[in-house]
Amino acid sequence: MTNYKVIYFNGRGRAEIIRLTLTQAKQSFSDTRVQGEEWTKLKPSTPKGQLPVLEIDGKMICESMAITRHLGRELGLYGKTNLEATTCDMVLESIAEIITACVTRKFRAKTEEEIAAADEKINLALQRCETFLARIKQGKYVLGDQASIADIAIFDVCDMARWSMKSINVDEYTVMNEIANTFSSQEHIKAYVSARPETTF
């Protein structure tokens, strides 16, 4: 059996999509959360000196979306054809645009003007994703009746925005919310979400 270890700080951040992907596949994993001196010691041994990393039977891989795509392929969450895999990729790129806008809002926007401009960029990215999903959605999930990494990414970004971006009304984006709510209604996902630790990010 493959041994998975998710290594990140004590937060959801860029590791949560990895944890959710493993959870969706009902794959057990070690959730290792580092801080302080522990991270200082670990950092030189990581591929790029940053987190998250996923350790697979002792081998580290990095970059959250690359890890998510790897797990999608390995665990049957990347569609059944190359076209479906590319559809997942298009959704992940759309989600990455939203995440980038949210990071700018949270860590770089200081003045009222900068915050307002950042909020506008977040809403624009959300609207682009919403319109795109309305065009391609094949059923209750992006690809039909089976969840994929595309749906996991949608739930993750909606959850993150609702939790940490109070100025953004995610509920306005009905297609994204339908997918996110369907995904989060699964019993094993509900159990994971209710049990995960409270963190500041």
Protein backbone atom coordinates (compact mmCIF):
# COMPACT_ATOMS: atom_id res chain seq x y z
CA MET A 1 0.00 0.00 0.00
CA THR A 2 1.27 3.45 -0.90
CA ASN A 3 2.16 5.67 2.06
CA TYR A 4 1.22 9.34 1.67
CA LYS A 5 2.44 12.14 3.94
CA VAL A 6 1.18 15.70 3.45
CA ILE A 7 3.68 18.18 4.90
CA TYR A 8 2.60 21.78 5.42
CA PHE A 9 2.21 24.44 8.08
CA ASN A 10 -0.67 24.35 10.57
CA GLY A 11 -3.26 25.75 8.19
CA ARG A 12 -5.44 24.94 5.21
CA GLY A 13 -3.72 27.19 2.70
CA ARG A 14 -2.27 25.55 -0.38
CA ALA A 15 -2.27 22.08 1.18
CA GLU A 16 -6.01 21.75 1.71
CA ILE A 17 -6.73 20.74 -1.88
CA ILE A 18 -4.21 17.91 -1.44
CA ARG A 19 -5.82 16.73 1.78
CA LEU A 20 -9.27 16.91 0.17
CA THR A 21 -8.11 14.93 -2.87
CA LEU A 22 -6.76 12.14 -0.70
CA THR A 23 -9.92 12.22 1.40
CA GLN A 24 -12.15 12.06 -1.68
CA ALA A 25 -10.26 8.95 -2.81
CA LYS A 26 -10.70 7.51 0.70
CA GLN A 27 -6.95 7.19 0.87
CA SER A 28 -5.32 7.28 4.29
CA PHE A 29 -2.49 9.76 4.76
CA SER A 30 -0.31 11.33 7.41
CA ASP A 31 -1.12 15.02 7.94
CA THR A 32 2.16 16.51 9.17
CA ARG A 33 2.01 20.14 10.28
CA VAL A 34 5.33 21.87 10.94
CA GLN A 35 6.30 25.19 12.49
CA GLY A 36 9.23 27.11 13.86
CA GLU A 37 12.49 25.22 14.24
CA GLU A 38 10.92 22.08 12.82
CA TRP A 39 10.43 23.85 9.48
CA THR A 40 13.92 25.40 9.61
CA LYS A 41 15.41 21.91 9.90
CA LEU A 42 13.15 20.40 7.25
CA LYS A 43 13.44 23.18 4.65
CA PRO A 44 16.82 22.20 3.09
CA SER A 45 15.54 18.68 2.40
CA THR A 46 12.46 19.82 0.45
CA PRO A 47 12.59 20.01 -3.37
CA LYS A 48 12.25 23.82 -3.58
CA GLY A 49 12.57 24.98 0.02
CA GLN A 50 8.83 25.55 0.32
CA LEU A 51 5.61 23.84 1.37
CA PRO A 52 3.39 21.99 0.77
CA VAL A 53 5.12 18.82 -0.24
CA LEU A 54 3.68 15.35 -0.56
CA GLU A 55 5.87 12.46 0.45
CA ILE A 56 5.01 9.26 -1.43
CA ASP A 57 6.76 6.21 0.00
CA GLY A 58 9.59 8.51 1.07
CA LYS A 59 9.84 10.46 -2.22
CA MET A 60 8.94 14.17 -2.02
CA ILE A 61 7.04 16.05 -4.72
CA CYS A 62 6.13 19.74 -4.56
CA GLU A 63 3.81 22.45 -5.96
CA SER A 64 0.22 22.07 -4.80
CA MET A 65 -1.44 21.89 -8.22
CA ALA A 66 1.21 19.48 -9.56
CA ILE A 67 0.60 17.29 -6.51
CA THR A 68 -3.16 17.49 -7.03
CA ARG A 69 -2.83 16.49 -10.70
CA HIS A 70 -0.53 13.62 -9.75
CA LEU A 71 -3.03 12.34 -7.20
CA GLY A 72 -5.85 12.81 -9.69
CA ARG A 73 -4.09 10.53 -12.16
CA GLU A 74 -3.09 7.98 -9.54
CA LEU A 75 -6.42 7.84 -7.72
CA GLY A 76 -8.90 8.01 -10.60
CA LEU A 77 -10.01 11.62 -10.10
CA TYR A 78 -8.82 13.09 -13.41
CA GLY A 79 -11.58 11.99 -15.78
CA LYS A 80 -11.63 8.98 -18.09
CA THR A 81 -10.25 10.53 -21.27
CA ASN A 82 -7.59 13.04 -22.25
CA LEU A 83 -10.33 15.54 -23.04
CA GLU A 84 -11.83 15.15 -19.56
CA ALA A 85 -8.36 15.54 -18.04
CA THR A 86 -7.90 18.74 -20.03
CA THR A 87 -11.28 19.95 -18.78
CA CYS A 88 -10.00 19.41 -15.24
CA ASP A 89 -6.87 21.35 -16.14
CA MET A 90 -8.91 24.28 -17.47
CA VAL A 91 -10.90 24.43 -14.23
CA LEU A 92 -7.73 24.24 -12.13
CA GLU A 93 -6.23 27.14 -14.11
CA SER A 94 -9.41 29.15 -13.51
CA ILE A 95 -9.23 28.39 -9.79
CA ALA A 96 -5.54 29.39 -9.73
CA GLU A 97 -6.57 32.81 -11.06
CA ILE A 98 -9.01 33.22 -8.17
CA ILE A 99 -6.43 32.08 -5.61
CA THR A 100 -3.83 34.52 -6.95
CA ALA A 101 -6.33 37.38 -6.66
CA CYS A 102 -7.22 36.33 -3.10
CA VAL A 103 -3.56 36.16 -2.06
CA THR A 104 -3.01 39.67 -3.44
CA ARG A 105 -6.03 40.90 -1.49
CA LYS A 106 -4.94 39.29 1.76
CA PHE A 107 -1.22 40.04 1.80
CA ARG A 108 -0.54 42.97 -0.54
CA ALA A 109 -3.55 45.28 -0.57
CA LYS A 110 -3.08 47.92 2.13
CA THR A 111 -4.99 51.07 1.22
CA GLU A 112 -8.74 51.29 0.69
CA GLU A 113 -8.14 51.78 -3.03
CA GLU A 114 -5.90 48.72 -3.24
CA ILE A 115 -8.42 46.62 -1.30
CA ALA A 116 -11.29 47.75 -3.55
CA ALA A 117 -9.22 46.98 -6.67
CA ALA A 118 -8.29 43.55 -5.28
CA ASP A 119 -11.93 42.75 -4.50
CA GLU A 120 -12.84 43.70 -8.06
CA LYS A 121 -10.20 41.31 -9.42
CA ILE A 122 -11.46 38.49 -7.20
CA ASN A 123 -15.04 39.00 -8.35
CA LEU A 124 -13.93 39.19 -11.98
CA ALA A 125 -12.02 35.92 -11.64
CA LEU A 126 -15.01 34.30 -9.91
CA GLN A 127 -17.38 35.51 -12.63
CA ARG A 128 -15.11 34.16 -15.37
CA CYS A 129 -15.00 30.79 -13.66
CA GLU A 130 -18.77 30.82 -13.07
CA THR A 131 -19.53 31.54 -16.74
CA PHE A 132 -17.05 28.91 -17.89
CA LEU A 133 -18.50 26.25 -15.57
CA ALA A 134 -22.04 27.01 -16.75
CA ARG A 135 -20.88 26.18 -20.27
CA ILE A 136 -18.99 22.96 -19.57
CA LYS A 137 -20.72 21.36 -16.55
CA GLN A 138 -22.03 17.90 -17.54
CA GLY A 139 -24.09 16.96 -14.49
CA LYS A 140 -23.98 17.44 -10.75
CA TYR A 141 -20.21 17.64 -11.10
CA VAL A 142 -18.06 19.14 -13.84
CA LEU A 143 -17.62 15.83 -15.64
CA GLY A 144 -21.01 14.32 -14.80
CA ASP A 145 -21.90 12.12 -11.86
CA GLN A 146 -18.37 11.46 -10.56
CA ALA A 147 -16.31 14.00 -8.66
CA SER A 148 -12.90 14.93 -10.01
CA ILE A 149 -10.05 17.21 -8.98
CA ALA A 150 -11.96 19.99 -10.75
CA ASP A 151 -14.83 19.73 -8.25
CA ILE A 152 -12.42 19.45 -5.34
CA ALA A 153 -10.72 22.67 -6.43
CA ILE A 154 -14.08 24.43 -6.75
CA PHE A 155 -15.13 23.39 -3.24
CA ASP A 156 -11.74 24.36 -1.83
CA VAL A 157 -11.75 27.87 -3.30
CA CYS A 158 -15.39 28.52 -2.32
CA ASP A 159 -14.67 27.31 1.19
CA MET A 160 -11.53 29.44 1.41
CA ALA A 161 -13.20 32.59 0.07
CA ARG A 162 -16.23 32.22 2.34
CA TRP A 163 -14.01 31.63 5.36
CA SER A 164 -11.28 34.23 4.83
CA MET A 165 -12.63 36.80 2.34
CA LYS A 166 -15.62 38.30 4.15
CA SER A 167 -15.96 41.12 1.61
CA ILE A 168 -16.65 38.61 -1.19
CA ASN A 169 -20.15 37.14 -1.50
CA VAL A 170 -19.37 33.69 -2.89
CA ASP A 171 -23.06 32.77 -2.76
CA GLU A 172 -23.63 34.98 -5.82
CA TYR A 173 -21.88 32.36 -7.97
CA THR A 174 -24.58 29.72 -8.15
CA VAL A 175 -22.91 27.14 -10.43
CA MET A 176 -19.77 27.09 -8.31
CA ASN A 177 -21.85 26.80 -5.15
CA GLU A 178 -23.98 23.97 -6.53
CA ILE A 179 -20.85 21.96 -7.28
CA ALA A 180 -19.24 22.85 -3.95
CA ASN A 181 -22.36 21.96 -1.98
CA THR A 182 -22.81 18.65 -3.80
CA PHE A 183 -19.19 17.76 -3.14
CA SER A 184 -19.31 18.72 0.53
CA SER A 185 -22.55 16.78 1.11
CA GLN A 186 -20.73 13.46 0.77
CA GLU A 187 -20.50 11.74 4.13
CA HIS A 188 -16.74 11.19 4.07
CA ILE A 189 -16.13 14.83 3.14
CA LYS A 190 -18.53 16.06 5.83
CA ALA A 191 -16.65 13.92 8.36
CA TYR A 192 -13.29 15.31 7.24
CA VAL A 193 -14.43 18.94 7.29
CA SER A 194 -16.02 18.65 10.72
CA ALA A 195 -12.90 17.02 12.18
CA ARG A 196 -10.19 19.24 10.70
CA PRO A 197 -8.44 21.55 13.17
CA GLU A 198 -9.32 25.20 13.57
CA THR A 199 -6.54 27.31 12.08
CA THR A 200 -5.87 30.95 11.24
CA PHE A 201 -5.32 30.43 7.51
